[in-house]
Short mmCIF file of C-alpha atoms in Angstrom, two decimals:
data_model
loop_
_atom_site.label_atom_id
_atom_site.label_comp_id
_atom_site.label_asym_id
_atom_site.label_seq_id
_atom_site.Cartn_x
_atom_site.Cartn_y
_atom_site.Cartn_z
CA MET A 1 -24.14 39.18 83.18
CA MET A 2 -27.59 39.34 84.15
CA ASN A 3 -29.15 40.73 81.00
CA ASN A 4 -27.17 38.51 78.68
CA SER A 5 -29.09 35.75 80.38
CA SER A 6 -32.13 37.04 79.57
CA ASP A 7 -30.98 37.63 76.34
CA GLU A 8 -30.78 34.30 75.45
CA GLU A 9 -33.80 33.62 76.95
CA GLY A 10 -35.85 35.89 74.74
CA ARG A 11 -33.73 34.55 71.34
CA PRO A 12 -35.74 31.72 69.45
CA PRO A 13 -34.70 28.40 69.45
CA ARG A 14 -31.36 27.34 68.06
CA TYR A 15 -31.05 24.38 65.24
CA THR A 16 -28.50 22.64 64.61
CA ARG A 17 -28.14 19.74 61.35
CA GLU A 18 -29.39 17.01 63.68
CA ASN A 19 -32.70 18.78 64.16
CA ASP A 20 -32.93 21.42 61.22
CA PRO A 21 -31.05 19.42 58.35
CA PHE A 22 -32.25 21.47 55.21
CA GLN A 23 -31.40 24.47 57.51
CA LEU A 24 -35.00 25.67 56.80
CA SER A 25 -34.69 28.07 60.20
CA SER A 26 -32.68 30.35 57.98
CA LYS A 27 -35.58 31.17 55.90
CA LEU A 28 -37.13 32.31 59.28
CA LYS A 29 -38.19 36.81 59.02
CA SER A 30 -38.07 38.30 62.66
CA ASP A 31 -40.87 40.94 63.63
CA ALA A 32 -38.84 43.55 62.70
CA GLU A 33 -38.68 42.12 59.01
CA ILE A 34 -41.78 41.71 58.49
CA ASP A 35 -43.05 45.10 59.80
CA SER A 36 -40.28 47.00 57.87
CA ILE A 37 -41.64 45.18 54.09
CA PRO A 38 -44.54 48.25 53.70
CA ALA A 39 -41.73 50.48 53.67
CA ASN A 40 -39.04 48.35 51.23
CA THR A 41 -42.30 47.64 48.88
CA ALA A 42 -42.89 51.64 48.81
CA ARG A 43 -39.27 52.26 48.46
CA ARG A 44 -39.06 50.31 45.37
CA ARG A 45 -41.75 51.48 43.33
CA LYS A 46 -40.91 55.25 42.02
CA PHE A 47 -44.93 56.33 41.73
CA PRO A 48 -46.24 53.66 44.33
CA LYS A 49 -50.01 53.66 44.15
CA PRO A 50 -51.21 54.31 48.21
CA ASN A 51 -53.82 51.76 48.10
CA GLY A 52 -51.56 48.73 45.95
CA THR A 53 -48.76 48.99 47.99
CA LYS A 54 -50.92 48.77 51.49
CA SER A 55 -52.60 45.69 50.51
CA SER A 56 -49.30 44.05 48.65
CA ALA A 57 -47.84 44.85 51.77
CA LYS A 58 -50.37 43.13 54.05
CA GLN A 59 -50.20 40.08 51.22
CA LEU A 60 -46.33 39.76 51.68
CA GLN A 61 -46.50 40.32 55.67
CA GLY A 62 -49.29 37.60 55.90
CA PHE A 63 -47.43 35.31 53.53
CA TYR A 64 -44.07 35.65 55.45
CA ARG A 65 -46.24 35.21 58.86
CA SER A 66 -47.52 31.74 57.47
CA GLN A 67 -44.26 30.58 56.07
CA ASN A 68 -43.12 31.13 60.21
CA ALA A 69 -45.34 29.11 61.54
CA ASN A 70 -44.97 26.35 58.71
CA ILE A 71 -41.26 26.33 59.07
CA GLU A 72 -41.87 26.31 62.58
CA ARG A 73 -44.28 23.42 62.74
CA LEU A 74 -41.77 21.25 60.34
CA LEU A 75 -39.14 21.51 62.85
CA LYS A 76 -41.12 20.81 65.98
CA PRO A 77 -40.32 17.33 67.02
CA VAL A 78 -43.27 14.36 66.69
CA ASP A 79 -43.06 13.82 70.70
CA GLU A 80 -44.05 17.84 70.75
CA HIS A 81 -46.62 17.84 68.36
CA VAL A 82 -48.22 14.57 70.46
CA ARG A 83 -47.35 16.24 73.76
CA LEU A 84 -49.22 19.77 72.85
CA ALA A 85 -52.31 17.63 71.11
CA ARG A 86 -52.24 15.66 74.60
CA GLU A 87 -52.23 18.88 76.68
CA LEU A 88 -54.83 20.56 74.37
CA ASN A 89 -57.30 17.51 74.59
CA THR A 90 -56.90 17.29 78.86
CA GLN A 91 -57.13 21.13 79.08
CA ASN A 92 -60.95 20.88 76.80
CA GLN A 93 -61.91 17.81 78.23
CA LEU A 94 -64.20 19.79 80.66
CA ARG A 95 -65.11 22.28 77.65
CA TYR A 96 -66.08 18.99 75.36
CA ARG A 97 -68.13 17.63 78.29
CA ILE A 98 -69.93 21.15 78.51
CA ALA A 99 -70.62 21.57 74.89
CA VAL A 100 -71.93 17.79 74.38
CA TYR A 101 -74.00 17.05 77.40
CA GLY A 102 -74.89 20.81 77.97
CA SER A 103 -76.50 20.66 74.20
CA PHE A 104 -78.00 17.85 75.03
CA ALA A 105 -79.87 18.83 77.94
CA ALA A 106 -80.69 22.43 76.60
CA ASN A 107 -82.06 20.73 73.42
CA VAL A 108 -84.40 18.11 75.44
CA VAL A 109 -85.87 21.02 77.54
CA LEU A 110 -85.87 23.72 74.22
CA SER A 111 -87.63 20.95 71.88
CA ILE A 112 -90.35 20.87 75.10
CA LEU A 113 -91.05 24.50 74.47
CA GLN A 114 -91.14 25.11 71.08
CA LEU A 115 -93.63 21.70 70.91
CA TYR A 116 -95.68 24.21 72.98
CA GLY A 117 -95.19 27.26 70.46
CA ALA A 118 -95.87 25.31 67.74
CA ILE A 119 -99.51 23.46 69.00
CA ALA A 120 -100.30 26.72 70.96
CA SER A 121 -100.07 28.80 67.64
CA GLY A 122 -100.80 26.72 65.42
CA SER A 123 -98.48 28.69 63.07
CA LEU A 124 -96.71 26.51 60.06
CA SER A 125 -93.70 27.82 60.94
CA LEU A 126 -92.99 27.56 64.25
CA PHE A 127 -94.10 23.91 63.67
CA THR A 128 -91.07 23.60 61.14
CA THR A 129 -89.06 25.11 63.64
CA MET A 130 -90.42 22.54 66.43
CA ALA A 131 -89.51 19.61 64.14
CA ASP A 132 -86.10 20.60 63.74
CA SER A 133 -85.94 21.11 67.65
CA VAL A 134 -87.91 17.44 68.49
CA PHE A 135 -85.01 16.07 66.32
CA ASP A 136 -82.48 17.48 68.06
CA PRO A 137 -82.04 15.21 71.48
CA LEU A 138 -81.86 12.20 69.25
CA SER A 139 -79.44 13.04 67.15
CA ASN A 140 -77.33 14.25 70.47
CA LEU A 141 -78.52 11.03 71.96
CA THR A 142 -76.93 9.33 68.85
CA LEU A 143 -73.75 10.94 68.40
CA LEU A 144 -73.07 10.07 72.10
CA LEU A 145 -73.44 6.46 71.65
CA CYS A 146 -71.68 6.51 68.47
CA HIS A 147 -68.78 8.38 70.44
CA LYS A 148 -68.55 5.68 72.91
CA ALA A 149 -68.61 2.90 70.81
CA VAL A 150 -65.50 4.35 69.51
CA LYS A 151 -63.76 4.04 72.92
CA ARG A 152 -64.85 0.06 73.18
CA VAL A 153 -62.98 -1.79 70.48
CA ASP A 154 -62.92 -5.29 70.07
CA ALA A 155 -59.36 -5.57 68.21
CA ARG A 156 -60.56 -9.47 66.79
CA LYS A 157 -63.40 -7.88 65.34
CA PHE A 158 -62.37 -4.53 64.25
CA PRO A 159 -59.05 -4.55 63.54
CA ALA A 160 -59.10 -0.95 61.89
CA GLY A 161 -60.68 0.34 65.14
CA LYS A 162 -64.51 1.77 65.08
CA ALA A 163 -63.56 6.18 64.30
CA ARG A 164 -65.99 6.04 61.41
CA ILE A 165 -68.90 5.18 62.90
CA GLU A 166 -69.01 8.45 63.95
CA THR A 167 -68.73 9.77 60.52
CA ALA A 168 -71.55 7.52 60.07
CA GLY A 169 -74.14 8.72 62.46
CA ASN A 170 -73.08 12.27 61.25
CA ILE A 171 -74.30 11.06 58.20
CA CYS A 172 -77.46 9.05 59.32
CA PHE A 173 -78.33 12.36 61.73
CA CYS A 174 -78.36 14.58 58.28
CA PHE A 175 -80.38 12.17 56.68
CA LEU A 176 -82.87 12.24 59.23
CA MET A 177 -83.30 15.90 59.17
CA MET A 178 -83.28 15.87 55.67
CA ALA A 179 -86.13 13.68 55.86
CA VAL A 180 -88.59 16.02 58.23
CA SER A 181 -87.91 18.75 56.24
CA LEU A 182 -89.56 17.22 53.03
CA ILE A 183 -92.33 16.03 55.01
CA LEU A 184 -92.83 19.58 56.35
CA ILE A 185 -92.35 21.11 52.55
CA ALA A 186 -95.07 18.64 51.78
CA PHE A 187 -97.26 20.34 54.73
CA SER A 188 -96.53 23.81 53.63
CA ILE A 189 -97.37 23.17 49.66
CA ARG A 190 -100.84 21.84 51.06
CA ASP A 191 -101.39 24.99 53.02
CA LEU A 192 -100.33 27.35 50.36
CA VAL A 193 -102.80 25.16 47.74
CA ASP A 194 -105.75 25.24 50.33
CA GLY A 195 -105.28 29.04 51.33
CA SER A 196 -107.23 31.07 53.43
CA GLU A 197 -110.42 32.19 54.21
CA GLU A 198 -109.02 34.77 56.75
CA GLU A 199 -106.65 37.70 55.53
CA THR A 200 -104.27 36.97 58.72
CA LEU A 201 -103.51 33.99 61.36
CA ARG A 202 -104.47 34.79 64.55
CA PHE A 203 -101.55 36.23 66.91
CA SER A 204 -100.21 34.64 70.02
CA LEU A 205 -97.47 35.97 72.04
CA PRO A 206 -96.60 33.36 74.49
CA PRO A 207 -95.55 31.06 71.40
CA VAL A 208 -93.08 33.72 70.44
CA ILE A 209 -91.72 34.62 73.35
CA ALA A 210 -90.95 30.73 73.94
CA VAL A 211 -88.73 30.12 70.41
CA SER A 212 -87.51 33.36 70.83
CA ILE A 213 -86.06 31.79 74.17
CA ALA A 214 -84.96 29.07 72.07
CA PHE A 215 -83.12 31.31 69.42
CA ALA A 216 -81.41 32.67 72.40
CA THR A 217 -80.34 29.67 74.25
CA LYS A 218 -79.00 28.23 71.03
CA PHE A 219 -76.80 31.64 69.88
CA LEU A 220 -75.18 30.84 73.50
CA LEU A 221 -74.64 27.20 72.72
CA PHE A 222 -73.17 28.30 69.28
CA LEU A 223 -70.80 30.81 70.84
CA TYR A 224 -69.18 28.29 73.05
CA CYS A 225 -69.24 25.14 70.77
CA TRP A 226 -67.40 27.42 68.03
CA ALA A 227 -64.16 27.10 69.75
CA LEU A 228 -63.88 23.45 69.88
CA ARG A 229 -65.73 22.50 66.59
CA ASN A 230 -62.24 21.94 64.79
CA GLN A 231 -60.94 19.70 67.36
CA TYR A 232 -64.00 17.65 67.87
CA SER A 233 -65.76 16.32 65.01
CA GLN A 234 -68.96 15.73 67.56
CA VAL A 235 -68.52 19.35 68.46
CA ARG A 236 -68.62 20.24 65.10
CA ILE A 237 -72.05 18.43 63.83
CA LEU A 238 -73.35 20.03 67.20
CA TRP A 239 -71.88 23.84 66.16
CA GLU A 240 -73.42 23.42 62.79
CA ASP A 241 -76.59 22.49 64.33
CA HIS A 242 -76.43 25.30 66.30
CA ARG A 243 -76.10 27.58 63.66
CA ASN A 244 -78.73 26.21 61.24
CA ASP A 245 -81.31 26.83 64.29
CA LEU A 246 -80.10 30.07 64.75
CA LEU A 247 -81.39 30.43 61.33
CA ILE A 248 -84.18 28.24 61.59
CA ASN A 249 -85.74 29.85 64.54
CA GLY A 250 -84.87 33.48 63.66
CA PHE A 251 -86.60 33.37 60.40
CA GLY A 252 -89.37 31.11 61.70
CA ILE A 253 -90.38 34.07 64.13
CA LEU A 254 -90.36 36.39 61.66
CA THR A 255 -92.54 34.60 59.16
CA SER A 256 -94.79 33.57 61.80
CA VAL A 257 -95.60 36.92 63.06
CA GLY A 258 -96.17 38.12 59.62
CA GLY A 259 -98.45 35.58 58.71
CA SER A 260 -100.41 36.51 61.62
CA LYS A 261 -99.97 40.44 61.01
CA LEU A 262 -99.72 40.78 57.44
CA ARG A 263 -100.65 37.85 55.32
CA TRP A 264 -101.76 34.60 55.98
CA TRP A 265 -99.78 32.82 53.18
CA ILE A 266 -96.23 34.00 54.84
CA ASP A 267 -96.45 31.68 57.34
CA PRO A 268 -96.64 28.46 54.96
CA MET A 269 -94.42 29.78 52.58
CA GLY A 270 -91.81 30.91 55.45
CA ALA A 271 -92.28 27.14 56.39
CA LEU A 272 -91.66 26.41 53.11
CA ILE A 273 -88.41 28.34 52.60
CA LEU A 274 -87.07 27.20 56.34
CA SER A 275 -87.32 23.45 55.33
CA VAL A 276 -86.02 23.49 51.45
CA LEU A 277 -83.30 25.75 53.62
CA ILE A 278 -83.09 22.66 56.46
CA SER A 279 -82.43 20.22 53.64
CA ALA A 280 -80.06 22.19 52.00
CA LEU A 281 -77.75 22.62 54.87
CA TRP A 282 -77.93 19.04 56.37
CA SER A 283 -77.71 17.57 52.43
CA LYS A 284 -73.93 19.95 51.85
CA THR A 285 -72.95 18.56 55.58
CA ALA A 286 -74.11 15.28 54.67
CA TYR A 287 -71.90 15.54 51.68
CA SER A 288 -68.84 16.57 53.48
CA GLU A 289 -69.07 13.46 55.96
CA PHE A 290 -69.39 11.39 52.55
CA GLN A 291 -66.30 12.72 51.60
CA LEU A 292 -63.94 11.85 54.51
CA ILE A 293 -65.22 8.14 54.47
CA ILE A 294 -64.80 7.74 50.76
CA GLY A 295 -60.91 9.21 51.15
CA VAL A 296 -60.09 12.64 50.26
CA THR A 297 -56.56 13.65 50.29
CA ALA A 298 -55.30 15.59 53.04
CA ASP A 299 -54.51 19.13 53.63
CA THR A 300 -51.14 20.38 51.96
CA GLU A 301 -49.97 21.48 55.64
CA MET A 302 -50.07 17.83 56.78
CA GLN A 303 -49.00 16.27 53.41
CA GLN A 304 -46.01 18.98 54.27
CA LEU A 305 -45.41 17.44 57.52
CA ILE A 306 -45.51 14.00 56.83
CA THR A 307 -43.33 14.44 54.11
CA TYR A 308 -40.17 16.37 56.03
CA ILE A 309 -40.68 13.84 59.14
CA SER A 310 -40.09 10.97 56.39
CA MET A 311 -37.02 12.77 55.05
CA THR A 312 -35.30 13.40 58.11
CA HIS A 313 -36.73 10.16 60.39
CA SER A 314 -33.04 8.09 59.37
CA PRO A 315 -29.79 8.73 57.45
CA LEU A 316 -30.22 5.50 55.95
CA ILE A 317 -33.02 6.62 53.44
CA ASN A 318 -31.88 7.78 50.44
CA ALA A 319 -35.11 9.44 48.69
CA ILE A 320 -38.83 9.25 49.34
CA ASP A 321 -40.69 8.05 46.45
CA THR A 322 -44.39 8.89 47.59
CA VAL A 323 -46.31 10.42 50.20
CA ARG A 324 -50.15 9.70 50.50
CA ALA A 325 -52.47 10.93 53.52
CA TYR A 326 -56.15 11.04 53.14
CA THR A 327 -59.22 11.09 55.38
CA SER A 328 -60.83 7.55 56.92
CA GLY A 329 -63.64 9.12 58.83
CA PRO A 330 -62.88 11.74 60.97
CA ARG A 331 -59.17 10.38 60.79
CA LEU A 332 -56.27 9.95 58.33
CA LEU A 333 -54.68 6.89 56.56
CA VAL A 334 -50.72 7.74 55.63
CA GLU A 335 -48.86 5.98 52.63
CA VAL A 336 -45.09 6.63 52.76
CA ASP A 337 -42.84 4.75 50.10
CA ILE A 338 -38.93 5.63 51.15
CA VAL A 339 -35.85 4.35 49.09
CA MET A 340 -33.08 2.72 50.93
CA ASP A 341 -29.75 1.22 49.88
CA PRO A 342 -30.52 -1.93 47.76
CA GLU A 343 -27.13 -3.91 49.81
CA ALA A 344 -29.14 -2.91 53.18
CA SER A 345 -29.72 -5.95 55.32
CA LEU A 346 -33.37 -6.51 55.83
CA ARG A 347 -33.05 -5.91 59.70
CA ALA A 348 -32.15 -2.45 58.57
CA THR A 349 -34.77 -1.89 56.32
CA HIS A 350 -37.28 -3.14 58.52
CA ASP A 351 -36.04 -1.38 61.94
CA VAL A 352 -36.44 1.81 60.05
CA ALA A 353 -39.01 1.33 58.04
CA GLU A 354 -41.43 0.48 61.50
CA GLU A 355 -39.94 3.34 63.41
CA LEU A 356 -41.18 5.60 61.10
CA GLN A 357 -44.51 4.00 60.86
CA PHE A 358 -45.04 4.26 64.98
CA LYS A 359 -43.50 7.93 64.40
CA LEU A 360 -46.30 8.78 61.54
CA GLU A 361 -49.05 6.60 63.90
CA SER A 362 -48.00 8.46 67.03
CA LEU A 363 -49.52 11.68 64.85
CA PRO A 364 -52.85 13.31 66.51
CA ASP A 365 -54.61 13.67 63.22
CA VAL A 366 -52.85 9.87 62.03
CA GLU A 367 -55.07 6.67 62.42
CA ARG A 368 -52.79 4.79 60.80
CA ALA A 369 -49.67 4.52 58.60
CA HIS A 370 -48.15 2.14 55.77
CA VAL A 371 -44.43 2.36 55.09
CA HIS A 372 -43.04 0.54 52.13
CA VAL A 373 -39.54 0.23 51.31
CA ASP A 374 -37.98 0.30 47.50
CA TYR A 375 -34.61 0.44 46.74
CA GLU A 376 -35.24 2.92 43.16
CA THR A 377 -37.91 5.12 42.16
CA THR A 378 -38.09 4.08 37.96
CA HIS A 379 -40.68 1.29 39.12
CA LYS A 380 -44.19 1.45 38.50
CA PRO A 381 -46.79 2.45 41.08
CA GLU A 382 -47.13 -0.20 43.91
CA HIS A 383 -50.97 -0.07 43.86
CA PHE A 384 -53.38 0.99 40.56
CA LEU A 385 -57.18 2.29 41.38
CA LYS A 386 -59.62 -0.79 40.46
CA LYS A 387 -62.19 0.72 37.98
CA GLU A 388 -63.85 -2.77 37.58
CA LEU A 389 -64.38 -5.93 39.91
#
């Protein structure tokens, strides 16, 4: 009897008509079925190519594992999505604070360290790394203030919330870093044009050690923020900043030493390359943040989840006409058009639409949901894109 009960506990959750009306669970593949795919693939071919068979088998295994995860995600109740998101947020709250405040404290210390390194060496490459480092604490402070502003919302003044202020703060930071890079590009070009009477520049070991300490610290912060980068937009910006600083500090050390040991022009040329690289990296980040504010379509998995939740919300819903999900800052706006019986009462249609709205808005990534009720699907779209005023 004990063996039977343990077998029951080991089985996957059972789905019924109520929680799986489309019988998606019937398409789930067991681990044994997925693992047997290489043998089945080879058996179907008379003269199989070893490399081709392995490659196609791995692709099939990956497809079925991805499909299993997608089906389980769709069949998971909305309350479970909310609970898991809250648990994850609670578990990572301490790690989030360490990432944000730890990065801020480290950047303050490292900016002083790199300021010393740049002044002591006179290297333009180290001045480039110093300029990038000095602005890091200011950017961290901006992100912290933006994050606090999001939590303090006057609903009468900001009826849609202030979540987009984080994205706006990220964009301001990106342009600040690009502006500093342009100034350093001008200084680098000036030094290259003016030239130098000496073949190499003066070498000093302490500044190189100072920047090397900054490199090692940034590497540790980069690893720490990596795990949280997809959960918090603020941590993602910090992670990108640490990633960029690794490249900048590493290349800066090489070109600074190269200018003092090989040829003088390696140092200003390195500073020029670094500044162009910094500008390009932050331009790419700014473009991504602009996309979030403009409104980019949500990923396919999210659209599938919203569609499935809407389809299975109520038996009174006859069809789904339209599903839209697009970014509005760090979160999503959702628009769903459902079709109900033309004879349904106003109370019934209102209750179904409102309950669906609340359900969709409870999803972790959704900021606001709009549910529109119709009685047929042959009409023109409810909204049109305004190309002119």
